[in-house]
mmCIF file of N, CA and C in Angstrom:
data_model
loop_
_atom_site.group_PDB
_atom_site.id
_atom_site.type_symbol
_atom_site.label_atom_id
_atom_site.label_comp_id
_atom_site.label_asym_id
_atom_site.label_seq_id
_atom_site.Cartn_x
_atom_site.Cartn_y
_atom_site.Cartn_z
ATOM 1 N N MET Y 540 94.032 -61.484 92.563
ATOM 2 C CA MET Y 540 94.705 -61.100 91.351
ATOM 3 C C MET Y 540 93.970 -59.962 90.650
ATOM 4 N N THR Y 541 92.647 -59.961 90.683
ATOM 5 C CA THR Y 541 91.901 -58.946 89.952
ATOM 6 C C THR Y 541 91.983 -57.575 90.606
ATOM 7 N N ILE Y 542 92.471 -57.507 91.835
ATOM 8 C CA ILE Y 542 92.593 -56.209 92.495
ATOM 9 C C ILE Y 542 93.752 -55.415 91.890
ATOM 10 N N TYR Y 543 94.749 -56.097 91.348
ATOM 11 C CA TYR Y 543 95.853 -55.407 90.709
ATOM 12 C C TYR Y 543 95.363 -54.673 89.466
ATOM 13 N N GLY Y 544 95.832 -53.500 89.262
ATOM 14 C CA GLY Y 544 95.441 -52.719 88.096
ATOM 15 C C GLY Y 544 94.243 -51.830 88.333
ATOM 16 N N VAL Y 545 93.566 -51.967 89.468
ATOM 17 C CA VAL Y 545 92.384 -51.157 89.753
ATOM 18 C C VAL Y 545 92.772 -49.691 89.939
ATOM 19 N N ALA Y 546 93.928 -49.442 90.553
ATOM 20 C CA ALA Y 546 94.368 -48.054 90.742
ATOM 21 C C ALA Y 546 94.612 -47.383 89.402
ATOM 22 N N LEU Y 547 95.245 -48.095 88.477
ATOM 23 C CA LEU Y 547 95.470 -47.542 87.139
ATOM 24 C C LEU Y 547 94.150 -47.297 86.428
ATOM 25 N N LEU Y 548 93.225 -48.242 86.539
ATOM 26 C CA LEU Y 548 91.913 -48.086 85.924
ATOM 27 C C LEU Y 548 91.159 -46.905 86.525
ATOM 28 N N ALA Y 549 91.211 -46.765 87.842
ATOM 29 C CA ALA Y 549 90.517 -45.660 88.502
ATOM 30 C C ALA Y 549 91.117 -44.319 88.112
ATOM 31 N N LEU Y 550 92.432 -44.245 88.069
ATOM 32 C CA LEU Y 550 93.089 -43.005 87.672
ATOM 33 C C LEU Y 550 92.736 -42.645 86.231
ATOM 34 N N ALA Y 551 92.756 -43.634 85.353
ATOM 35 C CA ALA Y 551 92.401 -43.380 83.955
ATOM 36 C C ALA Y 551 90.950 -42.913 83.843
ATOM 37 N N PHE Y 552 90.052 -43.529 84.603
ATOM 38 C CA PHE Y 552 88.647 -43.149 84.561
ATOM 39 C C PHE Y 552 88.447 -41.717 85.054
ATOM 40 N N ILE Y 553 89.080 -41.373 86.178
ATOM 41 C CA ILE Y 553 88.917 -40.028 86.735
ATOM 42 C C ILE Y 553 89.482 -38.978 85.782
ATOM 43 N N LEU Y 554 90.673 -39.241 85.233
ATOM 44 C CA LEU Y 554 91.262 -38.293 84.283
ATOM 45 C C LEU Y 554 90.401 -38.161 83.023
ATOM 46 N N GLY Y 555 89.885 -39.282 82.540
ATOM 47 C CA GLY Y 555 89.035 -39.253 81.352
ATOM 48 C C GLY Y 555 87.757 -38.463 81.573
ATOM 49 N N GLN Y 556 87.129 -38.662 82.725
ATOM 50 C CA GLN Y 556 85.910 -37.916 83.021
ATOM 51 C C GLN Y 556 86.200 -36.426 83.160
ATOM 52 N N TRP Y 557 87.314 -36.100 83.776
ATOM 53 C CA TRP Y 557 87.700 -34.701 83.949
ATOM 54 C C TRP Y 557 87.950 -34.033 82.591
ATOM 55 N N VAL Y 558 88.686 -34.712 81.709
ATOM 56 C CA VAL Y 558 88.951 -34.158 80.378
ATOM 57 C C VAL Y 558 87.650 -34.043 79.588
ATOM 58 N N GLY Y 559 86.750 -35.020 79.722
ATOM 59 C CA GLY Y 559 85.460 -34.959 79.035
ATOM 60 C C GLY Y 559 84.618 -33.777 79.479
ATOM 61 N N VAL Y 560 84.605 -33.501 80.773
ATOM 62 C CA VAL Y 560 83.865 -32.346 81.290
ATOM 63 C C VAL Y 560 84.518 -31.046 80.818
ATOM 64 N N LEU Y 561 85.858 -30.989 80.860
ATOM 65 C CA LEU Y 561 86.554 -29.793 80.375
ATOM 66 C C LEU Y 561 86.260 -29.542 78.897
ATOM 67 N N LEU Y 562 86.272 -30.609 78.096
ATOM 68 C CA LEU Y 562 85.967 -30.462 76.671
ATOM 69 C C LEU Y 562 84.536 -30.000 76.472
ATOM 70 N N GLY Y 563 83.611 -30.534 77.255
ATOM 71 C CA GLY Y 563 82.220 -30.094 77.168
ATOM 72 C C GLY Y 563 82.073 -28.627 77.522
ATOM 73 N N ASP Y 564 82.743 -28.194 78.581
ATOM 74 C CA ASP Y 564 82.707 -26.775 78.951
ATOM 75 C C ASP Y 564 83.318 -25.907 77.862
ATOM 76 N N TRP Y 565 84.421 -26.370 77.292
ATOM 77 C CA TRP Y 565 85.097 -25.619 76.238
ATOM 78 C C TRP Y 565 84.202 -25.469 75.001
ATOM 79 N N LEU Y 566 83.419 -26.518 74.712
ATOM 80 C CA LEU Y 566 82.510 -26.474 73.569
ATOM 81 C C LEU Y 566 81.192 -25.774 73.886
ATOM 82 N N GLY Y 567 80.994 -25.413 75.149
ATOM 83 C CA GLY Y 567 79.758 -24.750 75.542
ATOM 84 C C GLY Y 567 78.616 -25.701 75.803
ATOM 85 N N ILE Y 568 78.943 -26.965 76.035
ATOM 86 C CA ILE Y 568 77.938 -27.989 76.310
ATOM 87 C C ILE Y 568 78.079 -28.374 77.772
ATOM 88 N N GLN Y 569 77.013 -28.388 78.501
ATOM 89 C CA GLN Y 569 77.064 -28.766 79.913
ATOM 90 C C GLN Y 569 76.953 -30.277 80.037
ATOM 91 N N ALA Y 570 77.943 -30.973 79.455
ATOM 92 C CA ALA Y 570 77.931 -32.436 79.490
ATOM 93 C C ALA Y 570 79.358 -32.953 79.367
ATOM 94 N N ASN Y 571 79.513 -34.220 79.650
ATOM 95 C CA ASN Y 571 80.788 -34.897 79.489
ATOM 96 C C ASN Y 571 80.909 -35.331 78.034
ATOM 97 N N VAL Y 572 81.905 -34.824 77.342
ATOM 98 C CA VAL Y 572 82.079 -35.122 75.918
ATOM 99 C C VAL Y 572 83.291 -36.033 75.753
ATOM 100 N N GLY Y 573 83.065 -37.299 75.538
ATOM 101 C CA GLY Y 573 84.146 -38.231 75.265
ATOM 102 C C GLY Y 573 84.918 -38.699 76.474
ATOM 103 N N GLY Y 574 84.363 -38.585 77.658
ATOM 104 C CA GLY Y 574 85.088 -38.977 78.865
ATOM 105 C C GLY Y 574 85.481 -40.440 78.884
ATOM 106 N N VAL Y 575 84.619 -41.313 78.401
ATOM 107 C CA VAL Y 575 84.924 -42.747 78.373
ATOM 108 C C VAL Y 575 86.063 -43.019 77.397
ATOM 109 N N GLY Y 576 86.010 -42.369 76.255
ATOM 110 C CA GLY Y 576 87.078 -42.536 75.268
ATOM 111 C C GLY Y 576 88.413 -42.039 75.793
ATOM 112 N N PHE Y 577 88.400 -40.873 76.431
ATOM 113 C CA PHE Y 577 89.637 -40.360 77.024
ATOM 114 C C PHE Y 577 90.146 -41.296 78.111
ATOM 115 N N ALA Y 578 89.243 -41.871 78.888
ATOM 116 C CA ALA Y 578 89.649 -42.800 79.941
ATOM 117 C C ALA Y 578 90.344 -44.025 79.345
ATOM 118 N N MET Y 579 89.825 -44.533 78.254
ATOM 119 C CA MET Y 579 90.449 -45.686 77.613
ATOM 120 C C MET Y 579 91.826 -45.324 77.068
ATOM 121 N N ILE Y 580 91.963 -44.118 76.515
ATOM 122 C CA ILE Y 580 93.270 -43.677 76.024
ATOM 123 C C ILE Y 580 94.256 -43.568 77.179
ATOM 124 N N PHE Y 581 93.825 -42.979 78.297
ATOM 125 C CA PHE Y 581 94.702 -42.870 79.462
ATOM 126 C C PHE Y 581 95.072 -44.243 80.003
ATOM 127 N N LEU Y 582 94.131 -45.194 79.975
ATOM 128 C CA LEU Y 582 94.426 -46.549 80.441
ATOM 129 C C LEU Y 582 95.485 -47.195 79.554
ATOM 130 N N MET Y 583 95.346 -47.053 78.243
ATOM 131 C CA MET Y 583 96.340 -47.636 77.334
ATOM 132 C C MET Y 583 97.702 -46.974 77.502
ATOM 133 N N LEU Y 584 97.724 -45.643 77.627
ATOM 134 C CA LEU Y 584 98.990 -44.936 77.813
ATOM 135 C C LEU Y 584 99.648 -45.309 79.135
ATOM 136 N N GLY Y 585 98.851 -45.407 80.195
ATOM 137 C CA GLY Y 585 99.390 -45.792 81.493
ATOM 138 C C GLY Y 585 99.956 -47.193 81.482
ATOM 139 N N LYS Y 586 99.255 -48.108 80.841
ATOM 140 C CA LYS Y 586 99.732 -49.485 80.749
ATOM 141 C C LYS Y 586 101.045 -49.541 79.973
ATOM 142 N N GLU Y 587 101.102 -48.852 78.851
ATOM 143 C CA GLU Y 587 102.325 -48.859 78.057
ATOM 144 C C GLU Y 587 103.492 -48.215 78.810
ATOM 145 N N TRP Y 588 103.203 -47.174 79.576
ATOM 146 C CA TRP Y 588 104.253 -46.525 80.365
ATOM 147 C C TRP Y 588 104.805 -47.496 81.401
ATOM 148 N N LEU Y 589 103.912 -48.240 82.063
ATOM 149 C CA LEU Y 589 104.361 -49.225 83.048
ATOM 150 C C LEU Y 589 105.168 -50.343 82.395
ATOM 151 N N VAL Y 590 104.778 -50.751 81.189
ATOM 152 C CA VAL Y 590 105.522 -51.791 80.480
ATOM 153 C C VAL Y 590 106.921 -51.289 80.135
ATOM 154 N N GLN Y 591 107.011 -50.058 79.652
ATOM 155 C CA GLN Y 591 108.321 -49.507 79.283
ATOM 156 C C GLN Y 591 109.231 -49.346 80.490
ATOM 157 N N LYS Y 592 108.671 -49.053 81.650
ATOM 158 C CA LYS Y 592 109.463 -48.891 82.871
ATOM 159 C C LYS Y 592 109.690 -50.218 83.603
ATOM 160 N N ASN Y 593 109.246 -51.324 83.008
ATOM 161 C CA ASN Y 593 109.373 -52.665 83.598
ATOM 162 C C ASN Y 593 108.720 -52.753 84.979
ATOM 163 N N ARG Y 594 107.576 -52.108 85.146
ATOM 164 C CA ARG Y 594 106.853 -52.149 86.422
ATOM 165 C C ARG Y 594 105.542 -52.934 86.307
ATOM 166 N N MET Y 595 105.334 -53.574 85.187
ATOM 167 C CA MET Y 595 104.099 -54.313 84.966
ATOM 168 C C MET Y 595 104.326 -55.778 85.308
ATOM 169 N N SER Y 596 103.755 -56.214 86.422
ATOM 170 C CA SER Y 596 103.888 -57.612 86.832
ATOM 171 C C SER Y 596 102.828 -58.455 86.117
ATOM 172 N N PRO Y 597 103.022 -59.766 86.059
ATOM 173 C CA PRO Y 597 101.997 -60.619 85.442
ATOM 174 C C PRO Y 597 100.632 -60.504 86.135
ATOM 175 N N ALA Y 598 100.641 -60.374 87.466
ATOM 176 C CA ALA Y 598 99.370 -60.237 88.190
ATOM 177 C C ALA Y 598 98.678 -58.927 87.810
ATOM 178 N N MET Y 599 99.450 -57.871 87.643
ATOM 179 C CA MET Y 599 98.876 -56.589 87.253
ATOM 180 C C MET Y 599 98.318 -56.660 85.829
ATOM 181 N N THR Y 600 99.017 -57.349 84.948
ATOM 182 C CA THR Y 600 98.540 -57.526 83.575
ATOM 183 C C THR Y 600 97.212 -58.268 83.562
ATOM 184 N N GLU Y 601 97.111 -59.330 84.360
ATOM 185 C CA GLU Y 601 95.859 -60.093 84.438
ATOM 186 C C GLU Y 601 94.742 -59.256 85.055
ATOM 187 N N GLY Y 602 95.072 -58.455 86.063
ATOM 188 C CA GLY Y 602 94.066 -57.589 86.683
ATOM 189 C C GLY Y 602 93.532 -56.554 85.720
ATOM 190 N N ILE Y 603 94.427 -55.926 84.959
ATOM 191 C CA ILE Y 603 93.988 -54.931 83.978
ATOM 192 C C ILE Y 603 93.167 -55.597 82.882
ATOM 193 N N ALA Y 604 93.573 -56.785 82.458
ATOM 194 C CA ALA Y 604 92.801 -57.505 81.435
ATOM 195 C C ALA Y 604 91.399 -57.829 81.955
ATOM 196 N N PHE Y 605 91.300 -58.267 83.217
ATOM 197 C CA PHE Y 605 89.989 -58.573 83.791
ATOM 198 C C PHE Y 605 89.103 -57.336 83.827
ATOM 199 N N TRP Y 606 89.638 -56.223 84.355
ATOM 200 C CA TRP Y 606 88.829 -55.019 84.472
ATOM 201 C C TRP Y 606 88.526 -54.400 83.114
ATOM 202 N N SER Y 607 89.408 -54.583 82.153
ATOM 203 C CA SER Y 607 89.117 -54.091 80.803
ATOM 204 C C SER Y 607 87.919 -54.838 80.214
ATOM 205 N N LYS Y 608 87.873 -56.144 80.462
ATOM 206 C CA LYS Y 608 86.742 -56.930 79.964
ATOM 207 C C LYS Y 608 85.437 -56.506 80.623
ATOM 208 N N MET Y 609 85.489 -56.114 81.881
ATOM 209 C CA MET Y 609 84.291 -55.669 82.585
ATOM 210 C C MET Y 609 83.935 -54.221 82.236
ATOM 211 N N TYR Y 610 84.946 -53.389 82.156
ATOM 212 C CA TYR Y 610 84.764 -51.946 82.023
ATOM 213 C C TYR Y 610 84.270 -51.549 80.635
ATOM 214 N N ILE Y 611 84.939 -52.044 79.622
ATOM 215 C CA ILE Y 611 84.650 -51.581 78.271
ATOM 216 C C ILE Y 611 83.199 -51.840 77.867
ATOM 217 N N PRO Y 612 82.680 -53.062 77.928
ATOM 218 C CA PRO Y 612 81.311 -53.277 77.455
ATOM 219 C C PRO Y 612 80.257 -52.532 78.265
ATOM 220 N N VAL Y 613 80.402 -52.536 79.575
ATOM 221 C CA VAL Y 613 79.376 -51.932 80.415
ATOM 222 C C VAL Y 613 79.340 -50.418 80.254
ATOM 223 N N VAL Y 614 80.480 -49.774 80.397
ATOM 224 C CA VAL Y 614 80.518 -48.316 80.349
ATOM 225 C C VAL Y 614 80.196 -47.798 78.956
ATOM 226 N N ILE Y 615 80.717 -48.434 77.936
ATOM 227 C CA ILE Y 615 80.435 -47.964 76.580
ATOM 228 C C ILE Y 615 78.966 -48.182 76.237
ATOM 229 N N ALA Y 616 78.381 -49.276 76.669
ATOM 230 C CA ALA Y 616 76.956 -49.491 76.419
ATOM 231 C C ALA Y 616 76.112 -48.429 77.126
ATOM 232 N N MET Y 617 76.483 -48.100 78.352
ATOM 233 C CA MET Y 617 75.738 -47.068 79.078
ATOM 234 C C MET Y 617 75.890 -45.712 78.393
ATOM 235 N N ALA Y 618 77.113 -45.376 78.012
ATOM 236 C CA ALA Y 618 77.354 -44.086 77.355
ATOM 237 C C ALA Y 618 76.649 -44.029 76.004
ATOM 238 N N ALA Y 619 76.674 -45.113 75.262
ATOM 239 C CA ALA Y 619 76.038 -45.129 73.942
ATOM 240 C C ALA Y 619 74.533 -44.960 74.057
ATOM 241 N N SER Y 620 73.917 -45.610 75.034
ATOM 242 C CA SER Y 620 72.466 -45.473 75.170
ATOM 243 C C SER Y 620 72.094 -44.045 75.551
ATOM 244 N N LEU Y 621 72.880 -43.414 76.405
ATOM 245 C CA LEU Y 621 72.609 -42.020 76.756
ATOM 246 C C LEU Y 621 72.830 -41.099 75.562
ATOM 247 N N ASN Y 622 73.870 -41.364 74.789
ATOM 248 C CA ASN Y 622 74.145 -40.535 73.620
ATOM 249 C C ASN Y 622 73.040 -40.652 72.579
ATOM 250 N N VAL Y 623 72.503 -41.845 72.383
ATOM 251 C CA VAL Y 623 71.424 -42.030 71.413
ATOM 252 C C VAL Y 623 70.173 -41.296 71.878
ATOM 253 N N LYS Y 624 69.854 -41.404 73.165
ATOM 254 C CA LYS Y 624 68.683 -40.691 73.682
ATOM 255 C C LYS Y 624 68.843 -39.187 73.509
ATOM 256 N N SER Y 625 70.035 -38.668 73.787
ATOM 257 C CA SER Y 625 70.283 -37.235 73.624
ATOM 258 C C SER Y 625 70.209 -36.833 72.164
ATOM 259 N N ALA Y 626 70.769 -37.642 71.285
ATOM 260 C CA ALA Y 626 70.784 -37.304 69.861
ATOM 261 C C ALA Y 626 69.379 -37.291 69.275
ATOM 262 N N VAL Y 627 68.572 -38.267 69.643
ATOM 263 C CA VAL Y 627 67.211 -38.333 69.107
ATOM 264 C C VAL Y 627 66.388 -37.150 69.588
ATOM 265 N N SER Y 628 66.575 -36.759 70.833
ATOM 266 C CA SER Y 628 65.795 -35.644 71.365
ATOM 267 C C SER Y 628 66.351 -34.282 70.928
ATOM 268 N N SER Y 629 67.585 -34.232 70.438
ATOM 269 C CA SER Y 629 68.198 -32.960 70.047
ATOM 270 C C SER Y 629 67.882 -32.549 68.625
ATOM 271 N N GLY Y 630 67.468 -33.460 67.793
ATOM 272 C CA GLY Y 630 67.125 -33.096 66.433
ATOM 273 C C GLY Y 630 68.004 -33.773 65.400
ATOM 274 N N SER Y 631 67.801 -33.362 64.159
ATOM 275 C CA SER Y 631 68.456 -34.044 63.043
ATOM 276 C C SER Y 631 69.945 -33.748 62.955
ATOM 277 N N LEU Y 632 70.399 -32.575 63.377
ATOM 278 C CA LEU Y 632 71.826 -32.258 63.284
ATOM 279 C C LEU Y 632 72.651 -33.214 64.132
ATOM 280 N N ALA Y 633 72.189 -33.546 65.318
ATOM 281 C CA ALA Y 633 72.916 -34.479 66.181
ATOM 282 C C ALA Y 633 72.943 -35.869 65.557
ATOM 283 N N LEU Y 634 71.846 -36.276 64.933
ATOM 284 C CA LEU Y 634 71.821 -37.583 64.269
ATOM 285 C C LEU Y 634 72.786 -37.623 63.092
ATOM 286 N N ILE Y 635 72.819 -36.564 62.308
ATOM 287 C CA ILE Y 635 73.733 -36.505 61.167
ATOM 288 C C ILE Y 635 75.178 -36.504 61.645
ATOM 289 N N ALA Y 636 75.453 -35.767 62.722
ATOM 290 C CA ALA Y 636 76.807 -35.721 63.279
ATOM 291 C C ALA Y 636 77.238 -37.084 63.812
ATOM 292 N N GLY Y 637 76.311 -37.931 64.180
ATOM 293 C CA GLY Y 637 76.644 -39.276 64.629
ATOM 294 C C GLY Y 637 76.766 -40.258 63.480
ATOM 295 N N ILE Y 638 75.969 -40.070 62.442
ATOM 296 C CA ILE Y 638 75.969 -40.993 61.310
ATOM 297 C C ILE Y 638 77.218 -40.824 60.449
ATOM 298 N N ILE Y 639 77.672 -39.598 60.267
ATOM 299 C CA ILE Y 639 78.813 -39.338 59.384
ATOM 300 C C ILE Y 639 80.079 -40.067 59.841
ATOM 301 N N PRO Y 640 80.487 -39.995 61.125
ATOM 302 C CA PRO Y 640 81.699 -40.740 61.512
ATOM 303 C C PRO Y 640 81.538 -42.253 61.396
ATOM 304 N N VAL Y 641 80.347 -42.756 61.656
ATOM 305 C CA VAL Y 641 80.124 -44.202 61.531
ATOM 306 C C VAL Y 641 80.278 -44.635 60.079
ATOM 307 N N MET Y 642 79.695 -43.883 59.173
ATOM 308 C CA MET Y 642 79.819 -44.208 57.750
ATOM 309 C C MET Y 642 81.265 -44.074 57.283
ATOM 310 N N ALA Y 643 81.959 -43.051 57.770
ATOM 311 C CA ALA Y 643 83.373 -42.886 57.414
ATOM 312 C C ALA Y 643 84.181 -44.089 57.901
ATOM 313 N N GLY Y 644 83.878 -44.570 59.096
ATOM 314 C CA GLY Y 644 84.563 -45.749 59.617
ATOM 315 C C GLY Y 644 84.310 -46.979 58.762
ATOM 316 N N PHE Y 645 83.063 -47.174 58.333
ATOM 317 C CA PHE Y 645 82.746 -48.309 57.471
ATOM 318 C C PHE Y 645 83.462 -48.220 56.134
ATOM 319 N N LEU Y 646 83.649 -47.023 55.622
ATOM 320 C CA LEU Y 646 84.320 -46.858 54.338
ATOM 321 C C LEU Y 646 85.836 -46.960 54.458
ATOM 322 N N ILE Y 647 86.399 -46.464 55.549
ATOM 323 C CA ILE Y 647 87.855 -46.426 55.694
ATOM 324 C C ILE Y 647 88.417 -47.752 56.202
ATOM 325 N N PHE Y 648 87.667 -48.471 57.028
ATOM 326 C CA PHE Y 648 88.177 -49.695 57.636
ATOM 327 C C PHE Y 648 88.628 -50.737 56.608
ATOM 328 N N PRO Y 649 87.851 -51.034 55.561
ATOM 329 C CA PRO Y 649 88.341 -52.017 54.573
ATOM 330 C C PRO Y 649 89.653 -51.587 53.917
ATOM 331 N N TRP Y 650 89.794 -50.302 53.650
ATOM 332 C CA TRP Y 650 91.026 -49.801 53.058
ATOM 333 C C TRP Y 650 92.208 -50.015 53.998
ATOM 334 N N ILE Y 651 92.006 -49.733 55.284
ATOM 335 C CA ILE Y 651 93.071 -49.931 56.263
ATOM 336 C C ILE Y 651 93.453 -51.401 56.346
ATOM 337 N N MET Y 652 92.465 -52.292 56.334
ATOM 338 C CA MET Y 652 92.747 -53.723 56.413
ATOM 339 C C MET Y 652 93.537 -54.192 55.192
ATOM 340 N N LYS Y 653 93.198 -53.699 54.005
ATOM 341 C CA LYS Y 653 93.945 -54.080 52.806
ATOM 342 C C LYS Y 653 95.369 -53.544 52.858
ATOM 343 N N LYS Y 654 95.520 -52.346 53.354
ATOM 344 C CA LYS Y 654 96.841 -51.707 53.363
ATOM 345 C C LYS Y 654 97.782 -52.343 54.385
ATOM 346 N N PHE Y 655 97.293 -52.672 55.549
ATOM 347 C CA PHE Y 655 98.161 -53.135 56.626
ATOM 348 C C PHE Y 655 98.091 -54.630 56.897
ATOM 349 N N ASN Y 656 97.231 -55.353 56.234
ATOM 350 C CA ASN Y 656 97.100 -56.786 56.439
ATOM 351 C C ASN Y 656 97.576 -57.512 55.190
ATOM 352 N N ARG Y 657 98.821 -57.273 54.846
ATOM 353 C CA ARG Y 657 99.389 -57.868 53.638
ATOM 354 C C ARG Y 657 99.723 -59.337 53.880
ATOM 355 N N PRO Y 658 99.543 -60.180 52.860
ATOM 356 C CA PRO Y 658 99.891 -61.602 53.031
ATOM 357 C C PRO Y 658 101.410 -61.762 53.129
ATOM 358 N N PRO Y 659 101.870 -62.735 53.905
ATOM 359 C CA PRO Y 659 103.313 -62.948 54.023
ATOM 360 C C PRO Y 659 103.899 -63.486 52.715
ATOM 361 N N HIS Y 660 105.156 -63.121 52.488
ATOM 362 C CA HIS Y 660 105.837 -63.612 51.291
ATOM 363 C C HIS Y 660 106.239 -65.067 51.515
ATOM 364 N N GLY Y 661 106.034 -65.901 50.530
ATOM 365 C CA GLY Y 661 106.361 -67.303 50.754
ATOM 366 C C GLY Y 661 106.597 -67.991 49.525
#
């Protein structure tokens, strides 16, 4: 059962890495910029496309769920550790560029939860 969905995961990963390298080249950085994030976006888009076309079987859904549980923590942890090492060795600008989005997320998330998590009328 877990073999189902591996092709979609592999395609999403390859496309994400390719877009990350292209973005890095475009920015003048010889590195993969956001490849893991792009891969996750491609995985979600691919899954939704299969659902809309009624081509998503229950076995494929379980396979994608299994690989998502394996893929997300491991790859993001690896990417995050490399990004932190690069940021610390690159200087204060890289650290500030990393801290600002995190702080923005902490400030915006409560607002989003209040706005979209309204109590039901009863």
